[in-house]
């Protein structure tokens, strides 16, 4: 069945609106002047207006307009972000590109020919996470930038890259990553199959690329095309082959993928986490038709980490009808935390496995368990719209013998030391349709219990809970919090908490510890600075002398008191 192409992809529409239309308008005038170098100024102004970056063309600018639009630029550069190290993000000795004019407005963007000589692309990420490649104000790293239902956004027929270098640097890297493309060429054979050949280097490792994709006409339609590639990066061997029956629905998809590398440490260094991976990398993955949907499986060793995944999905485009089982084990959970930028995870072996299911918008986490650092986590949950807990149910249990191993992760508890712990939380639906949360945390003999209703996602406004914190010895709690507690003996803190989304309301607060009894209420604002907060407290007890001893004096009388 032929698909309606309509307005095309978002990428193609943006290109037409932002670049093509202003360029064509000025091009028509300049065409009769026979001197397209006069377009340098207008083109630079368009780029500046749309990107905020300077476009400088020191060489010739040539434009030819007909059934195809051909652009040739010599000695050009695009300016960098203001915070970046280099003044130019991209520079090129020569750029020649020929585009099917009609494809700017309908169908995939067809680049008939692309030739680049002497390009230098300098990618950089700032300490706050911003990338210098984020040129437009609405740039986002979420999503693919195009809709598979409309096929491929760009199809390239012929290409030739020579002497091109791409570098990537960040605040976390001591030196920039360097990719050199000595040559990369693509051309169509008699059957319309696009052959790709190239060589270069990644850091100090030579690269060889060989393979192809096509036929070209099938790529334009997004149907019945195939690919086969083999890439060598030093001792790394990557092979991929497969076919796609219908890209718009991801139907009749077949893929075989193999990755083998004897020295995983090379890629750990590339990721900026030296020492994170050891041994070899051996990964095999496959996708096959399932009717409806696809089957997928992957297994292998990733530098000391064992991975296994199997599952199927009925609607691959939106992951509806997903059923998946997974297992991951490794020698050091702290390494995983370092790669994922989650500091404080305990060092030592770990193992995680379970099942995931997604159907009709509901997301189910089934019998998922993690063991690491002497602790075990068990999770079962079902959500109508993950991660929103509205309409969901969940049960979580975490227990272990040594909370001290999680001390870095629990930075708010500076006095954590070796002692057993257990945390349990249960989310259920009340008869009124609210999310009822009941939780408890036990650290040694100390227990915190919480019971109440969870507010609306994502700020959980209108949440309200009853809390109860108690234990046999206040000094133990003081040690846990890194505080000095002069009062000894049992303690208890209870009360009602309500979160409005901006203010934490406290009612019926009751604190008892040794001879001290405190009651109060109030509101805490502007957390954690507490500016504008108010709190009213009343203290009473049966023995003022005991309070004096707590304060370091024995001169107060034995008498009831109230403040």
XYZ file of C-alpha atoms in Angstrom:
563
model
C 0.000 0.000 0.000
C 1.452 3.358 -1.065
C 2.017 5.803 1.796
C 0.945 9.433 1.667
C 4.027 11.642 1.941
C 2.075 14.813 2.777
C 4.134 17.653 4.209
C 7.273 15.552 4.728
C 9.344 15.229 7.836
C 9.923 17.907 10.435
C 13.587 18.001 9.412
C 12.763 18.614 5.758
C 10.121 21.266 6.556
C 12.526 23.093 8.846
C 15.211 23.046 6.167
C 12.828 24.458 3.570
C 11.540 27.191 5.865
C 14.821 28.185 7.491
C 17.316 27.869 4.657
C 15.823 26.910 1.303
C 13.133 29.582 0.904
C 15.339 32.603 1.776
C 18.148 31.125 -0.284
C 15.942 30.513 -3.345
C 14.474 34.005 -3.170
C 17.879 35.669 -3.240
C 19.201 33.064 -5.675
C 16.638 34.026 -8.355
C 17.872 37.625 -8.308
C 21.561 36.727 -8.155
C 21.139 34.196 -10.976
C 20.590 36.995 -13.493
C 23.499 38.954 -12.091
C 25.761 36.004 -12.951
C 27.858 36.636 -9.843
C 26.721 34.364 -7.018
C 29.516 35.642 -4.786
C 27.105 38.501 -4.097
C 25.071 35.995 -2.081
C 27.760 35.728 0.612
C 26.393 38.647 2.615
C 22.687 37.720 2.435
C 23.471 34.072 3.178
C 25.601 35.019 6.196
C 22.787 37.223 7.497
C 20.241 34.399 7.148
C 22.527 32.014 9.072
C 23.200 34.633 11.765
C 19.478 35.347 12.174
C 18.548 31.665 12.449
C 21.482 30.342 14.487
C 23.217 33.263 16.162
C 26.470 31.991 14.626
C 28.733 33.757 12.124
C 29.170 32.238 8.658
C 32.387 33.324 6.948
C 33.159 32.488 3.303
C 36.663 33.523 2.287
C 36.679 31.678 -1.051
C 34.232 31.525 -3.946
C 30.526 30.831 -3.591
C 28.862 29.228 -6.597
C 25.169 28.362 -6.986
C 23.500 26.716 -9.965
C 19.735 26.480 -10.150
C 17.727 24.098 -12.323
C 16.099 20.728 -11.731
C 18.850 20.391 -9.173
C 20.273 22.944 -6.775
C 24.083 22.883 -6.669
C 26.106 24.763 -4.103
C 29.886 25.079 -4.039
C 31.755 26.856 -1.236
C 35.486 27.309 -0.680
C 37.275 28.259 2.552
C 34.220 28.617 4.791
C 33.650 28.339 8.525
C 30.726 28.389 10.954
C 31.269 30.136 14.268
C 31.256 28.375 17.613
C 29.260 28.838 20.795
C 30.427 31.799 22.854
C 31.697 29.556 25.645
C 33.549 27.091 23.405
C 37.336 26.788 23.197
C 37.749 27.387 19.443
C 36.317 30.290 17.456
C 34.923 28.013 14.712
C 32.796 24.899 15.220
C 33.104 23.834 11.573
C 35.587 24.831 8.891
C 35.968 23.407 5.401
C 38.379 23.887 2.510
C 35.769 22.948 -0.057
C 32.143 21.856 0.002
C 30.144 20.788 -3.062
C 26.555 19.617 -2.665
C 23.864 18.876 -5.240
C 20.239 18.447 -4.113
C 17.119 17.424 -6.022
C 15.176 20.688 -5.861
C 11.727 19.088 -5.572
C 12.861 16.957 -2.610
C 13.170 20.072 -0.472
C 9.388 20.182 -0.396
C 8.157 16.616 -0.948
C 9.612 13.187 -0.308
C 12.899 12.535 1.479
C 15.644 15.088 0.937
C 17.665 13.617 -1.932
C 21.328 14.615 -1.980
C 22.612 13.551 -5.372
C 26.217 14.344 -4.577
C 28.217 15.505 -1.585
C 31.938 16.259 -1.683
C 33.874 17.615 1.284
C 37.584 18.394 1.465
C 39.581 19.497 4.497
C 36.706 19.672 6.981
C 37.369 20.246 10.674
C 34.451 19.653 13.051
C 35.088 20.611 16.682
C 32.415 19.232 19.021
C 32.496 20.270 22.660
C 30.308 19.822 25.734
C 30.343 22.418 28.530
C 30.443 21.609 32.228
C 26.680 22.309 32.470
C 25.950 19.700 29.782
C 25.325 22.095 26.871
C 26.725 21.019 23.495
C 28.101 23.477 20.934
C 26.177 21.560 18.243
C 22.898 22.750 19.771
C 22.520 25.613 17.328
C 18.793 26.339 17.319
C 16.944 27.526 20.427
C 14.605 24.508 20.383
C 17.402 21.960 19.879
C 16.819 18.944 22.085
C 18.669 15.685 22.527
C 15.364 13.915 23.156
C 13.859 12.026 20.245
C 15.233 11.129 16.857
C 14.442 14.413 15.090
C 12.310 12.673 12.419
C 9.318 10.365 12.088
C 9.970 6.851 10.812
C 6.388 6.662 9.581
C 7.420 9.050 6.784
C 10.503 7.065 5.825
C 14.111 8.190 5.807
C 14.489 11.989 6.105
C 17.618 12.138 3.894
C 18.920 9.843 1.169
C 22.481 10.317 -0.119
C 23.389 8.862 -3.522
C 27.066 9.779 -4.018
C 29.598 11.032 -1.493
C 33.313 11.716 -1.253
C 34.998 12.926 1.951
C 38.740 13.586 2.043
C 41.021 14.781 4.858
C 38.286 15.382 7.441
C 38.808 15.458 11.206
C 36.189 15.407 13.974
C 37.170 16.123 17.582
C 35.122 15.925 20.769
C 36.039 17.490 24.092
C 34.318 17.994 27.423
C 35.042 19.226 30.928
C 35.283 15.585 32.065
C 37.893 14.593 29.471
C 41.596 15.325 29.925
C 42.133 15.250 26.135
C 39.825 15.550 23.124
C 38.666 12.477 21.258
C 39.889 12.490 17.629
C 38.363 10.825 14.570
C 40.207 11.195 11.291
C 38.570 10.414 7.939
C 41.296 9.984 5.367
C 38.752 9.075 2.698
C 35.122 7.948 2.643
C 33.367 7.339 -0.668
C 29.908 6.159 -1.630
C 28.592 5.454 -5.122
C 25.765 3.534 -6.787
C 26.347 0.334 -8.778
C 24.336 -0.842 -11.781
C 21.577 -2.230 -9.529
C 21.302 1.015 -7.567
C 23.001 -0.479 -4.496
C 25.036 2.171 -2.640
C 28.575 0.911 -1.970
C 30.537 2.541 0.854
C 34.307 2.373 1.321
C 36.468 4.329 3.718
C 39.581 4.523 5.849
C 40.772 6.682 8.702
C 41.730 6.506 12.373
C 40.073 6.685 15.787
C 42.715 7.981 18.167
C 45.732 5.812 17.255
C 43.690 2.951 15.766
C 43.262 2.577 11.996
C 39.703 2.351 10.656
C 38.433 0.457 7.626
C 34.787 0.591 6.488
C 33.282 -1.531 3.745
C 29.680 -2.257 2.848
C 26.572 -0.808 1.362
C 22.837 -0.208 1.487
C 20.080 -0.127 -1.087
C 18.751 -0.281 -3.698
C 18.491 3.500 -3.984
C 14.884 3.442 -5.210
C 13.899 1.276 -2.225
C 15.495 3.774 0.166
C 13.403 6.551 -1.366
C 10.281 4.508 -0.685
C 11.439 3.281 2.716
C 10.555 -0.289 1.711
C 12.395 -3.522 0.919
C 15.969 -2.309 1.317
C 18.922 -4.178 2.769
C 22.346 -3.390 4.186
C 25.634 -5.095 4.946
C 28.585 -3.428 6.649
C 31.917 -4.471 8.090
C 33.928 -2.050 10.197
C 37.405 -2.551 11.637
C 38.801 -0.222 14.302
C 42.200 -1.635 15.129
C 41.394 -5.094 16.494
C 37.671 -4.317 16.755
C 35.468 -6.208 14.318
C 31.900 -5.020 13.813
C 29.597 -6.714 11.323
C 25.983 -5.873 10.578
C 23.619 -7.168 7.908
C 19.890 -7.155 7.498
C 16.838 -5.899 5.666
C 13.713 -3.816 6.260
C 10.385 -4.609 4.592
C 8.579 -1.413 5.645
C 10.393 1.332 7.548
C 7.188 3.265 8.299
C 5.906 0.381 10.445
C 9.216 -1.384 11.155
C 7.730 -4.525 9.659
C 9.660 -7.490 8.241
C 12.868 -6.357 9.944
C 15.842 -8.702 10.025
C 19.193 -7.829 11.590
C 22.316 -9.699 12.631
C 24.917 -7.758 14.594
C 28.328 -8.918 15.848
C 30.920 -6.976 17.839
C 34.270 -8.396 18.940
C 37.164 -6.548 20.615
C 40.024 -8.180 22.575
C 40.824 -5.055 24.618
C 37.768 -3.475 26.232
C 40.000 -1.010 28.106
C 40.415 0.982 24.872
C 36.716 1.877 24.871
C 36.666 2.530 28.604
C 39.312 5.179 27.970
C 37.248 6.605 25.097
C 34.252 6.902 27.445
C 36.396 8.756 29.957
C 36.186 5.991 32.584
C 39.647 4.342 32.511
C 39.755 1.002 34.254
C 35.981 0.505 34.002
C 36.205 -2.333 31.463
C 38.622 -5.244 31.364
C 39.068 -8.273 29.152
C 37.260 -8.540 25.828
C 33.992 -7.424 24.263
C 31.948 -10.124 22.541
C 28.390 -9.149 21.714
C 25.877 -10.843 19.413
C 22.413 -9.486 18.687
C 19.617 -10.360 16.285
C 16.204 -9.055 15.254
C 13.717 -11.139 13.272
C 10.068 -10.791 12.160
C 7.413 -11.960 14.618
C 4.151 -11.146 12.782
C 3.081 -8.888 14.308
C 6.182 -7.022 15.364
C 9.697 -8.284 15.902
C 11.691 -10.665 18.078
C 14.951 -9.441 19.603
C 17.760 -11.093 21.485
C 21.233 -10.066 22.588
C 23.917 -11.745 24.653
C 27.578 -11.394 25.358
C 30.381 -10.097 27.499
C 31.057 -6.351 27.705
C 34.476 -5.971 29.290
C 33.668 -8.232 32.258
C 29.920 -7.559 32.334
C 27.598 -10.358 31.214
C 24.444 -9.330 29.354
C 21.446 -11.359 28.190
C 18.205 -9.979 26.749
C 15.292 -11.618 24.984
C 11.874 -10.341 24.061
C 9.396 -9.258 21.449
C 7.379 -6.155 20.627
C 4.190 -6.071 18.577
C 4.374 -2.385 17.564
C 8.067 -1.421 17.384
C 7.474 2.277 16.601
C 5.857 3.008 19.989
C 7.068 -0.106 21.885
C 3.494 -1.208 22.492
C 3.040 -4.925 23.153
C 6.544 -5.197 24.638
C 7.588 -8.323 26.560
C 11.221 -8.500 27.661
C 13.404 -10.517 30.023
C 16.850 -9.188 30.937
C 19.884 -10.110 33.013
C 23.069 -8.152 33.728
C 25.913 -9.162 36.038
C 29.338 -7.702 36.622
C 32.341 -7.497 38.919
C 31.803 -3.952 40.220
C 28.601 -1.911 40.592
C 30.648 1.231 41.301
C 31.965 1.036 37.727
C 28.390 1.074 36.397
C 27.709 4.119 38.544
C 30.791 5.821 37.125
C 29.690 5.166 33.535
C 26.118 6.335 34.254
C 27.388 9.279 36.348
C 25.689 7.995 39.526
C 28.404 8.349 42.177
C 28.344 6.476 45.459
C 27.160 3.037 44.366
C 28.936 0.351 46.424
C 31.937 -1.447 44.975
C 31.765 -5.167 44.405
C 29.921 -7.762 42.316
C 26.290 -7.242 41.357
C 23.493 -8.991 39.511
C 20.196 -7.629 38.216
C 17.411 -9.310 36.283
C 13.702 -9.332 35.715
C 10.953 -8.697 33.216
C 9.313 -5.679 31.580
C 5.967 -5.471 29.835
C 4.246 -2.572 28.077
C 0.755 -2.810 26.639
C -1.810 -0.155 25.851
C 0.193 2.460 27.755
C 0.506 0.336 30.900
C 4.039 -0.441 32.029
C 4.754 -3.494 34.193
C 7.981 -4.280 36.058
C 7.830 -7.956 36.977
C 9.920 -9.829 39.541
C 12.911 -7.557 39.127
C 15.739 -8.095 41.599
C 19.120 -6.491 42.222
C 21.797 -7.824 44.534
C 24.893 -5.738 45.259
C 27.007 -4.577 48.164
C 25.482 -7.096 50.550
C 22.012 -5.731 49.778
C 19.028 -7.082 47.894
C 16.365 -5.039 46.110
C 13.076 -6.564 44.927
C 10.590 -4.634 42.790
C 7.171 -5.390 41.326
C 5.135 -2.546 39.851
C 2.466 -1.620 37.350
C 1.888 1.912 36.047
C -0.810 3.301 33.759
C 1.610 5.946 32.458
C 5.198 5.469 33.664
C 6.702 7.227 35.606
C 3.451 8.881 36.756
C 2.178 6.760 39.715
C -1.445 7.759 39.046
C -3.443 4.541 38.751
C -0.381 2.432 39.537
C 0.613 -0.165 42.094
C 4.069 -1.084 43.350
C 5.928 -2.968 46.042
C 9.579 -2.339 46.801
C 11.789 -4.046 49.359
C 15.439 -3.230 50.022
C 17.435 -4.967 52.730
C 21.057 -5.506 53.644
C 23.518 -6.212 56.409
C 25.783 -3.148 56.108
C 24.342 0.312 55.419
C 27.858 1.708 55.685
C 28.653 0.380 52.199
C 26.132 2.923 50.857
C 27.582 5.827 52.842
C 28.665 7.867 49.795
C 25.270 7.417 48.191
C 23.538 8.542 51.406
C 25.382 11.840 51.750
C 22.625 13.247 54.000
C 23.439 10.604 56.624
C 27.087 11.347 57.467
C 27.104 9.079 60.502
C 26.154 5.895 58.650
C 28.164 2.918 59.863
C 27.934 -0.842 59.701
C 24.437 -1.908 60.705
C 21.550 -3.840 59.146
C 18.796 -2.010 57.294
C 15.508 -2.641 55.518
C 13.161 -0.397 53.556
C 9.722 -1.368 52.308
C 7.210 0.680 50.308
C 3.799 -0.279 48.961
C 1.736 1.803 46.517
C -1.939 0.891 46.134
C -5.126 2.528 44.890
C -7.628 3.707 47.509
C -11.378 3.366 47.054
C -11.485 7.062 46.249
C -9.028 6.608 43.401
C -6.062 8.151 45.214
C -2.575 6.674 45.413
C -2.013 5.302 48.913
C 1.656 5.011 49.938
C 2.788 3.081 52.993
C 6.505 2.884 53.727
C 8.895 2.001 56.502
C 12.658 2.283 56.930
C 14.548 0.370 59.619
C 18.192 1.185 60.371
C 19.373 -0.899 63.279
C 16.739 -0.409 66.020
C 15.513 2.922 64.569
C 12.315 2.975 62.491
C 10.661 5.604 60.310
C 7.071 4.864 59.214
C 5.066 6.875 56.700
C 1.421 6.437 55.696
C -0.732 8.625 53.485
C -1.812 9.778 50.037
C 0.544 10.659 47.211
C -0.200 13.856 45.294
C -0.136 14.535 41.575
C 2.936 13.819 39.453
C 5.455 15.375 38.837
C 5.731 17.675 41.903
C 3.398 15.498 44.043
C 1.465 18.552 45.239
C -1.334 17.824 47.724
C 0.532 14.855 49.197
C -0.290 14.246 52.861
C 1.261 11.768 55.273
C 1.399 10.696 58.873
C 4.961 10.083 60.052
C 6.335 8.247 63.050
C 10.065 8.054 63.875
C 11.167 6.200 66.994
C 14.048 4.307 68.552
C 15.469 3.081 71.880
C 18.405 5.492 72.053
C 18.545 9.114 70.871
C 22.334 9.214 70.782
C 22.274 6.471 68.117
C 20.053 8.664 65.932
C 22.392 11.591 66.554
C 25.344 9.516 65.397
C 23.444 8.504 62.248
C 22.756 12.164 61.402
C 26.245 13.293 62.368
C 24.917 15.310 65.335
C 25.650 15.328 69.050
C 22.665 14.340 71.189
C 23.062 15.145 74.883
C 19.782 13.486 75.883
C 19.919 9.725 76.249
C 17.153 7.170 76.217
C 14.163 6.439 73.991
C 12.808 9.036 71.539
C 9.803 9.508 69.282
C 8.806 12.048 66.615
C 5.302 12.012 65.095
C 3.045 14.369 63.165
C 1.116 15.134 60.001
C 2.807 16.511 56.875
C 1.104 18.101 53.858
C 2.970 19.216 50.715
C 1.288 21.926 48.607
C 3.924 21.922 45.880
C 5.714 24.919 47.405
C 5.107 24.737 51.168
C 5.488 21.875 53.658
C 2.727 22.194 56.268
C 3.383 20.574 59.665
C 0.560 19.797 62.089
C 0.353 17.996 65.434
C 4.135 17.673 65.692
C 5.103 15.793 68.850
C 8.669 15.143 69.980
C 9.626 13.264 73.128
C 13.218 12.543 74.143
C 14.287 11.895 77.710
C 12.826 14.647 79.926
C 11.952 16.881 76.925
C 8.531 16.995 75.310
C 7.881 19.384 72.411
C 4.687 20.040 70.448
C 4.280 22.344 67.513
C 2.999 23.248 64.048
C 4.009 25.500 61.210
C 5.000 25.767 57.579
C 8.351 25.458 55.846
C 8.868 27.457 52.645
C 11.628 27.911 50.079
C 13.296 24.613 50.892
C 16.112 24.190 51.758
C 16.779 27.881 52.626
C 13.515 28.162 54.642
C 13.108 31.878 53.921
C 9.633 33.024 55.005
C 8.984 29.883 57.061
C 7.158 29.856 60.388
C 7.142 27.326 63.207
C 5.418 27.456 66.587
C 6.706 25.171 69.377
C 5.631 24.429 72.967
C 7.896 22.560 75.370
C 6.774 20.839 78.561
C 8.012 18.170 80.939
C 7.836 16.716 84.402
C 11.382 17.414 85.614
C 13.196 20.714 84.954
C 16.220 19.365 86.863
C 16.693 16.649 84.208
C 16.579 19.302 81.502
C 19.255 21.227 83.376
C 21.478 18.166 83.472
C 20.980 17.809 79.727
C 22.126 21.441 79.408
C 25.153 20.850 81.667
C 23.931 22.288 84.971
C 22.476 20.827 88.200
C 21.104 24.127 89.541
C 17.574 23.867 88.154
C 14.869 22.648 90.562
C 13.013 19.357 90.346
C 9.720 20.710 89.118
C 7.329 20.352 86.192
C 7.782 23.003 83.498
C 6.024 24.495 80.483
C 7.419 26.916 77.845
